[in-house]
Short mmCIF file of C-alpha atoms and ligand atoms in Angstrom, two decimals:
data_model
loop_
_atom_site.label_atom_id
_atom_site.label_comp_id
_atom_site.label_asym_id
_atom_site.label_seq_id
_atom_site.Cartn_x
_atom_site.Cartn_y
_atom_site.Cartn_z
CA MET M 1 -19.52 17.32 -112.23
CA LEU M 2 -18.08 15.67 -109.17
CA LEU M 3 -21.38 14.24 -108.12
CA ILE M 4 -19.64 11.79 -105.85
CA GLN M 5 -18.27 14.58 -103.76
CA ARG M 6 -21.70 15.41 -102.52
CA ARG M 7 -23.05 11.96 -101.94
CA SER M 8 -22.14 8.88 -100.07
CA ALA M 9 -22.76 5.48 -101.51
CA ILE M 10 -23.74 2.47 -99.52
CA LEU M 11 -22.11 -0.82 -100.31
CA SER M 12 -25.14 -2.95 -100.02
CA GLU M 13 -28.22 -3.93 -101.89
CA LYS M 14 -30.16 -2.75 -98.86
CA THR M 15 -29.35 0.75 -99.94
CA LEU M 16 -32.19 0.51 -102.35
CA ASP M 17 -34.56 0.30 -99.42
CA LEU M 18 -32.97 3.02 -97.43
CA SER M 19 -33.40 6.26 -99.26
CA ARG M 20 -35.76 8.51 -97.42
CA ARG M 21 -38.98 9.59 -98.95
CA ARG M 22 -38.54 13.19 -97.76
CA ASN M 23 -35.03 13.29 -98.90
CA ARG M 24 -35.57 12.30 -102.46
CA ARG M 25 -32.60 13.16 -104.49
CA TRP M 26 -30.10 11.73 -106.86
CA LEU M 27 -27.99 9.18 -105.16
CA LEU M 28 -25.04 7.29 -106.35
CA ALA M 29 -25.45 3.64 -105.59
CA LEU M 30 -23.11 0.76 -106.02
CA ALA M 31 -24.52 -2.59 -106.92
CA CYS M 32 -21.87 -4.77 -105.50
CA LEU M 33 -23.41 -8.18 -105.03
CA PRO M 34 -20.39 -10.34 -104.22
CA LEU M 35 -19.79 -8.26 -101.13
CA LEU M 36 -23.17 -8.88 -99.59
CA GLY M 37 -23.49 -10.85 -96.44
CA MET M 38 -20.06 -10.15 -95.09
CA VAL M 39 -20.66 -6.66 -93.97
CA ALA M 40 -20.93 -7.23 -90.24
CA ALA M 41 -17.79 -9.28 -89.85
CA PHE M 42 -15.83 -7.36 -92.37
CA GLY M 43 -12.62 -5.74 -91.28
CA ILE M 44 -12.58 -7.52 -87.95
CA ALA M 45 -12.81 -11.23 -88.52
CA PRO M 46 -9.50 -12.60 -89.71
CA ASN M 47 -11.25 -15.16 -91.90
CA THR M 48 -13.17 -12.65 -93.99
CA ARG M 49 -13.29 -13.88 -97.53
CA THR M 50 -12.01 -11.77 -100.31
CA GLU M 51 -13.87 -12.11 -103.54
CA ALA M 52 -13.69 -10.55 -106.91
CA VAL M 53 -15.55 -7.29 -106.87
CA GLN M 54 -17.90 -6.70 -109.73
CA LEU M 55 -18.75 -3.10 -109.83
CA GLN M 56 -21.72 -1.75 -111.60
CA GLN M 57 -22.12 1.94 -111.32
CA VAL M 58 -25.66 3.15 -111.15
CA ILE M 59 -26.81 6.72 -110.97
CA GLN M 60 -30.51 6.89 -110.53
CA GLU M 61 -33.21 8.20 -108.31
CA LEU M 62 -33.85 5.54 -105.75
CA PRO M 63 -37.41 4.59 -104.94
CA LEU M 64 -38.50 4.27 -101.37
CA VAL M 65 -39.37 0.74 -100.39
CA LEU M 66 -39.44 0.53 -96.64
CA PRO M 67 -39.59 -2.86 -95.00
CA ALA M 68 -42.88 -3.32 -93.21
CA PRO M 69 -42.51 -3.67 -89.47
CA ALA M 70 -44.12 -6.46 -87.51
CA GLU M 71 -47.09 -4.36 -86.47
CA THR M 72 -48.41 -4.30 -90.02
CA ALA M 73 -48.94 -8.04 -90.02
CA SER M 74 -52.60 -7.39 -89.39
CA THR M 75 -54.46 -6.20 -92.43
CA GLN M 76 -56.41 -3.88 -90.16
CA SER M 77 -53.47 -1.65 -89.35
CA TYR M 78 -51.63 1.01 -91.29
CA TRP M 79 -48.06 1.92 -90.88
CA ARG M 80 -46.63 5.31 -91.62
CA GLU M 81 -43.37 7.06 -91.11
CA GLU M 82 -42.63 10.78 -91.02
CA ARG M 83 -39.61 12.91 -90.47
CA ILE M 84 -40.00 15.72 -87.99
CA GLN M 85 -39.85 19.08 -89.71
CA ARG M 86 -38.90 22.44 -88.32
CA GLY M 87 -41.97 24.04 -86.77
CA ASP M 88 -43.79 20.76 -86.24
CA THR M 89 -46.11 20.30 -83.28
CA ILE M 90 -47.30 17.00 -81.84
CA ALA M 91 -50.63 17.69 -83.53
CA SER M 92 -49.19 18.48 -86.97
CA LEU M 93 -46.93 15.46 -86.81
CA LEU M 94 -49.79 13.15 -85.86
CA ALA M 95 -51.89 14.63 -88.63
CA ARG M 96 -49.21 13.75 -91.18
CA LEU M 97 -49.02 10.28 -89.69
CA GLU M 98 -52.80 10.12 -90.29
CA VAL M 99 -53.48 9.54 -86.64
CA ASP M 100 -57.06 10.64 -86.02
CA ASP M 101 -57.29 9.95 -82.32
CA PRO M 102 -58.01 12.61 -79.65
CA ASP M 103 -57.04 10.22 -76.83
CA ALA M 104 -53.65 9.64 -78.38
CA VAL M 105 -53.08 13.37 -78.92
CA LYS M 106 -53.98 14.02 -75.29
CA TYR M 107 -51.71 11.26 -74.04
CA LEU M 108 -48.74 12.32 -76.17
CA ARG M 109 -49.15 15.92 -75.11
CA THR M 110 -49.35 15.27 -71.40
CA ALA M 111 -47.66 12.01 -70.43
CA ARG M 112 -44.42 12.65 -68.56
CA ASN M 113 -42.47 9.79 -70.02
CA VAL M 114 -42.97 10.83 -73.64
CA ARG M 115 -41.29 14.16 -72.97
CA SER M 116 -38.34 13.43 -75.20
CA LEU M 117 -40.75 13.44 -78.13
CA TYR M 118 -41.79 17.06 -77.38
CA GLN M 119 -38.41 18.37 -78.41
CA LEU M 120 -39.41 17.46 -81.96
CA VAL M 121 -35.86 17.42 -83.24
CA PRO M 122 -36.05 18.13 -86.99
CA GLY M 123 -34.87 15.21 -89.09
CA ARG M 124 -35.67 12.54 -86.52
CA THR M 125 -38.08 9.85 -87.52
CA VAL M 126 -41.42 8.95 -86.00
CA ARG M 127 -43.33 5.85 -87.03
CA ALA M 128 -46.93 5.15 -86.20
CA VAL M 129 -49.28 2.23 -86.62
CA THR M 130 -52.99 3.03 -86.74
CA ASP M 131 -56.07 0.96 -87.21
CA GLY M 132 -58.43 1.53 -90.09
CA GLY M 133 -60.18 4.35 -88.23
CA GLY M 134 -56.99 6.30 -87.54
CA GLU M 135 -56.70 5.22 -83.90
CA LEU M 136 -53.14 4.94 -82.72
CA VAL M 137 -51.94 1.39 -82.10
CA SER M 138 -48.27 2.15 -81.53
CA LEU M 139 -45.74 4.89 -82.09
CA ARG M 140 -41.96 4.73 -82.25
CA TYR M 141 -39.53 7.59 -81.92
CA LEU M 142 -35.86 7.04 -82.43
CA HIS M 143 -33.58 9.03 -80.13
CA GLY M 144 -30.20 10.27 -81.26
CA ASP M 145 -28.45 7.96 -78.81
CA GLY M 146 -29.79 4.79 -80.41
CA THR M 147 -32.63 4.18 -77.99
CA GLU M 148 -36.22 4.15 -79.07
CA LEU M 149 -39.29 5.53 -77.37
CA ILE M 150 -42.19 3.18 -77.91
CA VAL M 151 -45.80 4.04 -77.12
CA ARG M 152 -48.27 1.18 -77.28
CA ARG M 153 -51.97 0.97 -76.72
CA ASP M 154 -53.59 -1.96 -75.02
CA GLY M 155 -57.01 -2.52 -73.45
CA THR M 156 -56.21 -0.25 -70.51
CA GLY M 157 -54.73 2.69 -72.41
CA PHE M 158 -51.32 3.87 -73.56
CA HIS M 159 -48.00 2.65 -72.21
CA THR M 160 -44.58 4.02 -72.91
CA SER M 161 -41.25 2.28 -72.79
CA GLU M 162 -37.74 3.13 -73.82
CA GLU M 163 -35.75 0.36 -75.45
CA PRO M 164 -32.45 0.00 -77.26
CA ALA M 165 -33.21 0.20 -80.95
CA ALA M 166 -32.40 -2.92 -82.92
CA THR M 167 -29.48 -2.06 -85.14
CA GLN M 168 -27.91 -3.34 -88.31
CA THR M 169 -24.47 -2.29 -89.41
CA GLN M 170 -23.74 -1.33 -92.98
CA LEU M 171 -20.57 -0.13 -94.57
CA VAL M 172 -20.85 3.24 -96.21
CA MET M 173 -18.36 4.83 -98.57
CA ALA M 174 -17.86 8.50 -99.15
CA SER M 175 -15.29 10.74 -100.68
CA GLY M 176 -14.65 14.41 -101.02
CA GLU M 177 -12.28 17.15 -101.99
CA ILE M 178 -11.05 19.94 -99.73
CA ARG M 179 -11.79 23.39 -101.03
CA THR M 180 -11.98 25.50 -97.90
CA SER M 181 -11.89 23.26 -94.84
CA LEU M 182 -12.14 19.63 -93.90
CA PHE M 183 -15.58 20.17 -92.38
CA ALA M 184 -16.90 21.94 -95.46
CA ALA M 185 -15.77 18.92 -97.50
CA THR M 186 -17.13 16.31 -95.08
CA ASP M 187 -20.40 18.22 -94.87
CA SER M 188 -20.85 18.11 -98.60
CA ALA M 189 -19.92 14.43 -98.63
CA GLY M 190 -22.71 13.86 -96.12
CA LEU M 191 -20.34 12.76 -93.37
CA SER M 192 -21.11 13.37 -89.72
CA ASP M 193 -18.70 15.30 -87.51
CA ALA M 194 -17.92 12.04 -85.73
CA VAL M 195 -16.55 10.61 -88.98
CA ALA M 196 -14.71 13.83 -89.87
CA VAL M 197 -12.98 13.89 -86.50
CA GLN M 198 -12.10 10.20 -86.78
CA LEU M 199 -10.64 10.82 -90.22
CA ALA M 200 -8.47 13.64 -88.87
CA ASP M 201 -7.52 11.50 -85.89
CA ILE M 202 -6.44 8.52 -88.00
CA PHE M 203 -3.99 10.62 -90.01
CA SER M 204 -2.98 12.88 -87.13
CA SER M 205 0.59 11.57 -87.14
CA GLU M 206 1.05 12.45 -90.81
CA ILE M 207 -1.05 15.55 -91.29
CA ASP M 208 -1.58 18.55 -89.07
CA PHE M 209 -5.20 19.24 -89.92
CA HIS M 210 -4.91 22.76 -88.54
CA ARG M 211 -2.10 23.77 -90.85
CA ASP M 212 -1.33 21.31 -93.62
CA LEU M 213 -4.57 21.11 -95.60
CA ARG M 214 -4.46 22.40 -99.17
CA PRO M 215 -7.26 23.05 -101.63
CA GLY M 216 -7.43 19.96 -103.83
CA ASP M 217 -6.63 17.52 -101.03
CA ARG M 218 -8.89 14.49 -101.30
CA PHE M 219 -10.20 11.74 -99.09
CA CYS M 220 -12.09 8.45 -99.38
CA VAL M 221 -13.57 6.70 -96.37
CA VAL M 222 -15.30 3.41 -95.73
CA TYR M 223 -17.12 3.50 -92.40
CA GLU M 224 -19.76 1.65 -90.47
CA THR M 225 -23.22 3.10 -90.11
CA LEU M 226 -25.78 1.74 -87.67
CA TYR M 227 -29.33 1.51 -88.91
CA ASN M 228 -32.62 0.80 -87.25
CA ASP M 229 -35.18 -0.46 -89.75
CA GLY M 230 -33.48 1.44 -92.49
CA VAL M 231 -33.13 4.65 -90.48
CA PRO M 232 -29.50 5.63 -89.94
CA ILE M 233 -28.89 6.14 -86.23
CA ARG M 234 -25.26 7.05 -86.15
CA ALA M 235 -21.93 6.51 -87.80
CA GLY M 236 -19.59 3.95 -86.35
CA ARG M 237 -15.95 3.29 -86.96
CA ILE M 238 -13.96 4.14 -90.07
CA VAL M 239 -12.59 0.82 -91.38
CA ALA M 240 -10.55 2.19 -94.26
CA ALA M 241 -9.48 5.65 -95.30
CA GLU M 242 -7.31 7.39 -97.81
CA PHE M 243 -6.14 10.97 -97.63
CA THR M 244 -4.21 12.82 -100.28
CA ASN M 245 -2.52 15.86 -98.78
CA ASP M 246 -0.39 18.11 -100.93
CA HIS M 247 -0.05 15.37 -103.60
CA GLN M 248 1.00 12.74 -101.08
CA THR M 249 -1.41 9.87 -100.45
CA TYR M 250 -1.78 8.13 -97.11
CA ARG M 251 -3.88 5.02 -96.54
CA ALA M 252 -5.09 3.50 -93.31
CA LEU M 253 -6.86 0.20 -92.72
CA TYR M 254 -8.44 -0.79 -89.45
CA PHE M 255 -7.22 -4.05 -87.97
CA GLN M 256 -7.74 -5.78 -84.68
CA ASP M 257 -4.81 -7.92 -83.59
CA ASN M 258 -5.05 -11.28 -81.86
CA GLN M 259 -5.03 -9.53 -78.48
CA GLY M 260 -8.16 -7.64 -79.51
CA ARG M 261 -6.37 -4.29 -79.84
CA GLY M 262 -7.58 -2.27 -82.79
CA GLY M 263 -5.52 0.18 -84.76
CA TYR M 264 -4.86 1.59 -88.20
CA TYR M 265 -2.14 0.30 -90.47
CA THR M 266 -0.78 1.15 -93.87
CA PRO M 267 -1.38 -1.47 -96.60
CA ASP M 268 2.10 -2.84 -95.95
CA GLY M 269 1.40 -3.31 -92.25
CA LYS M 270 3.05 -0.25 -90.72
CA ASN M 271 1.33 1.52 -87.85
CA VAL M 272 -0.28 4.71 -89.15
CA ARG M 273 0.01 6.24 -85.72
CA LYS M 274 3.53 7.46 -85.09
CA ALA M 275 5.22 8.15 -81.78
CA PHE M 276 4.15 11.82 -82.06
CA LEU M 277 0.98 13.51 -83.24
CA ARG M 278 1.44 16.34 -85.70
CA SER M 279 -0.74 18.74 -83.73
CA PRO M 280 -1.24 19.19 -79.99
CA LEU M 281 -4.70 20.65 -80.55
CA GLU M 282 -7.72 18.47 -80.59
CA PHE M 283 -9.27 18.82 -84.01
CA SER M 284 -12.88 19.96 -84.02
CA ARG M 285 -15.29 21.99 -86.06
CA ILE M 286 -14.50 24.96 -83.82
CA THR M 287 -10.73 24.83 -84.12
CA SER M 288 -10.69 23.93 -87.81
CA GLY M 289 -11.56 27.48 -88.85
CA PHE M 290 -8.74 29.08 -86.90
CA THR M 291 -5.47 29.81 -88.55
CA ILE M 292 -2.18 31.24 -87.51
CA SER M 293 -2.99 34.49 -89.31
CA ARG M 294 -4.97 35.59 -86.26
CA LEU M 295 -1.79 35.83 -84.26
CA HIS M 296 0.67 38.61 -83.83
CA PRO M 297 2.92 38.48 -86.93
CA VAL M 298 6.14 38.41 -84.94
CA LEU M 299 5.00 35.30 -83.13
CA ASN M 300 4.49 33.51 -86.41
CA VAL M 301 8.15 33.15 -87.13
CA TRP M 302 9.29 29.87 -85.71
CA ARG M 303 12.95 30.85 -85.55
CA ALA M 304 12.17 33.93 -83.55
CA HIS M 305 10.76 32.13 -80.59
CA LYS M 306 11.44 28.45 -81.07
CA GLY M 307 7.93 27.20 -80.94
CA VAL M 308 4.81 26.81 -83.03
CA ASP M 309 1.74 28.85 -82.24
CA TYR M 310 -1.74 27.51 -82.71
CA GLY M 311 -4.51 30.09 -82.68
CA ALA M 312 -7.59 28.55 -81.11
CA PRO M 313 -10.52 29.65 -78.99
CA ALA M 314 -9.80 29.80 -75.27
CA GLY M 315 -10.74 26.48 -73.71
CA THR M 316 -9.85 24.32 -76.72
CA ARG M 317 -8.52 20.99 -75.52
CA VAL M 318 -4.75 20.48 -75.69
CA ARG M 319 -3.47 16.93 -75.99
CA VAL M 320 -0.03 15.55 -75.33
CA THR M 321 1.55 14.55 -78.65
CA ALA M 322 3.33 11.42 -77.42
CA ASP M 323 3.46 9.00 -74.50
CA GLY M 324 5.62 10.33 -71.70
CA ARG M 325 5.96 11.58 -68.15
CA VAL M 326 4.98 15.04 -66.97
CA GLN M 327 8.06 17.01 -65.99
CA PHE M 328 6.57 20.39 -65.12
CA VAL M 329 3.13 21.81 -64.45
CA GLY M 330 2.82 25.42 -63.36
CA TRP M 331 3.58 29.05 -64.15
CA GLN M 332 6.80 29.94 -65.92
CA GLY M 333 7.43 33.58 -66.91
CA GLY M 334 6.32 34.47 -70.44
CA TYR M 335 4.95 30.97 -70.98
CA GLY M 336 2.25 31.58 -68.41
CA LYS M 337 0.67 28.30 -67.44
CA LEU M 338 2.97 25.67 -68.87
CA VAL M 339 3.16 21.87 -69.13
CA VAL M 340 6.41 20.13 -70.07
CA VAL M 341 6.39 16.41 -70.88
CA ARG M 342 9.42 14.15 -71.27
CA HIS M 343 9.29 11.36 -73.83
CA ASN M 344 11.58 8.50 -74.84
CA ASN M 345 14.98 9.05 -76.44
CA GLY M 346 15.56 12.57 -75.14
CA TYR M 347 12.42 14.09 -76.67
CA ALA M 348 10.39 16.65 -74.75
CA THR M 349 7.37 18.79 -75.56
CA ALA M 350 6.08 21.98 -73.94
CA TYR M 351 2.64 23.57 -74.01
CA GLY M 352 2.36 27.24 -73.00
CA HIS M 353 -0.19 30.04 -72.37
CA LEU M 354 -2.74 27.52 -71.08
CA SER M 355 -5.85 28.81 -69.34
CA SER M 356 -5.91 25.77 -67.08
CA PHE M 357 -4.52 22.28 -66.64
CA ALA M 358 -6.29 18.96 -66.83
CA LYS M 359 -7.59 17.90 -63.45
CA GLY M 360 -5.06 15.99 -61.40
CA LEU M 361 -2.15 16.70 -63.73
CA ARG M 362 1.12 16.87 -61.77
CA ALA M 363 4.81 16.33 -62.29
CA GLY M 364 5.79 12.67 -62.45
CA LEU M 365 2.47 11.50 -63.90
CA ARG M 366 2.53 9.18 -66.92
CA VAL M 367 0.51 10.45 -69.87
CA ASN M 368 -0.56 8.69 -73.04
CA GLN M 369 -0.50 10.12 -76.54
CA GLY M 370 -3.65 12.11 -77.22
CA GLU M 371 -4.52 12.53 -73.54
CA ILE M 372 -5.89 15.97 -72.67
CA ILE M 373 -3.39 17.86 -70.49
CA GLY M 374 -4.83 21.38 -70.51
CA PHE M 375 -6.85 24.07 -72.24
CA VAL M 376 -5.89 26.90 -74.55
CA GLY M 377 -5.61 30.32 -72.93
CA ALA M 378 -3.61 33.55 -73.04
CA THR M 379 -1.59 33.41 -69.83
CA GLY M 380 1.93 34.87 -69.76
CA LEU M 381 3.12 36.92 -72.73
CA ALA M 382 0.32 36.21 -75.15
CA THR M 383 -1.54 38.70 -77.32
CA GLY M 384 -4.59 36.48 -77.56
CA PRO M 385 -5.67 32.91 -76.90
CA HIS M 386 -3.28 30.50 -78.52
CA LEU M 387 -1.19 27.48 -77.74
CA HIS M 388 2.56 27.82 -77.80
CA TYR M 389 4.01 24.39 -78.59
CA GLU M 390 7.67 23.45 -78.34
CA PHE M 391 9.41 20.32 -79.44
CA ARG M 392 12.89 19.60 -78.12
CA ILE M 393 15.38 16.83 -78.76
CA GLY M 394 18.19 16.50 -76.25
CA GLY M 395 17.26 19.94 -74.91
CA VAL M 396 17.54 21.58 -78.35
CA HIS M 397 14.47 23.23 -79.86
CA GLN M 398 13.37 21.70 -83.15
CA ASP M 399 10.69 22.67 -85.59
CA PRO M 400 8.19 19.81 -85.22
CA LEU M 401 6.72 20.64 -88.61
CA ARG M 402 9.99 19.79 -90.29
CA HIS M 403 11.14 16.96 -88.10
CA ALA M 404 10.59 13.38 -89.25
CA MET M 405 8.72 11.66 -86.45
CA PRO M 406 9.81 8.28 -85.11
CA PRO M 407 7.51 5.40 -86.09
CA GLY M 408 4.83 3.90 -83.83
CA GLN M 409 4.52 0.33 -82.58
CA PRO M 410 4.82 -2.10 -85.50
CA MET M 411 2.38 -4.93 -86.09
CA MET M 412 3.23 -8.29 -84.52
CA ARG M 413 4.52 -10.76 -87.07
CA GLU M 414 1.87 -13.37 -86.20
CA ASP M 415 -0.88 -10.87 -87.09
CA ARG M 416 0.46 -10.28 -90.54
CA THR M 417 -1.37 -13.06 -92.37
CA ALA M 418 -4.73 -12.09 -90.92
CA PHE M 419 -4.03 -8.45 -91.71
CA ASP M 420 -3.13 -9.20 -95.33
CA HIS M 421 -6.39 -11.06 -95.62
CA THR M 422 -8.66 -8.29 -94.37
CA SER M 423 -6.68 -5.49 -95.89
CA ARG M 424 -7.22 -6.79 -99.39
CA SER M 425 -10.96 -6.28 -99.35
CA LEU M 426 -10.61 -2.91 -97.65
CA LEU M 427 -8.21 -1.78 -100.33
CA GLU M 428 -10.59 -2.98 -103.01
CA ARG M 429 -13.23 -0.73 -101.55
CA LEU M 430 -10.93 2.27 -101.51
CA ASP M 431 -9.98 1.52 -105.09
CA LEU M 432 -13.64 1.30 -106.00
CA ILE M 433 -14.52 4.68 -104.69
CA ARG M 434 -11.45 6.33 -106.12
CA GLY M 435 -12.20 4.73 -109.45
CA MET M 436 -15.68 6.14 -109.33
CA ASN M 437 -14.32 9.60 -108.66
CA LEU M 438 -12.10 9.43 -111.67
CA ALA M 439 -14.93 8.19 -113.85
CA LEU M 440 -17.06 11.10 -112.75
CA VAL M 441 -14.39 13.73 -113.11
CA ASN M 442 -13.45 12.65 -116.62
ZN1 LIG U 1 4.63 30.92 -79.30
#
């Protein structure tokens, strides 16, 4: 049941070449031929073609067929790839790569510039080319940052270089259901933290991910993943996302306007980002597990003290919820270290009990929505580390959780045609993955 929740599917025929030998498992693959060949430009180029999507759902164990790298052109050489496992040593790794070469072992153990390989980060990939006798011809180790360590042998010995890994971008789709936390759900959907945080960020004007999530909430994402010879290096940008929170569904599509500014829009062209963020806390794996229940019960009642309290570890980054100008930075009675920011139309926000302020923050400074202004602490009258957040309109305290936020910058009219064009194929993808979910649930 709900197989899709635990797997991501890749919208490309290349998927069939990408499944890892050491990670053999049941994958859900989409054969989606009409979409091939437009992956790189998709979502950005205004002239992206939209074609009928023919979906064939395939659930099968995918065989490993890795593309042969250039070094294997010679019939004398053998190419192997291994994933580093916990407890590996250089020697055990080389043995699995069928490198039978004392000189190479000595070089890899002692050379200064191959140090990054010593860390033997489990899960990373090492590829080696050997000759028929097991002598090392070349070795490639992909770093987490997208660069590649390359060791090559020539007539004089071994040489090491570090080069940017050649990358290909693929679109990947995933979906999941919240049972305990967003990270638990994104983990089981195989999404990286970078994608989870992006997802929370995209909908941060609609959903307070610290407070609003409910069991049964669902999400679908389409995001870029960068590959090097079939090895995923890292996740890129989310190009389309859907989030259903408490039975209400929000959709966001990435679009770059004719000035080159990217942003997320609803299918009917409204900016997903509103003038205010729902939460002043930066969402992260660390803060996601904290709830208001850790606080003193009296403080939990909004009416009692005209603010919202966010329990969070000391040091958690606090971001300003809207563009504005800093009005106050300093100590103020029970608030402890406090920042007050003035926004348009008589709005103001206040952030109390901070442990410290962002460097250089002072009254009069302009700040942009999402900018870090300080760090969670317990200064002033606080029973433990938490952020006290106030939202005022015309000097009157309001409950930000109940207040309808003003909309963000709308899309320029001249961008609308291009947006409609790209959004159609993005929506088709979201529909695809949601359709698959339903098929699997039923
Ligand atoms: Zn408070």
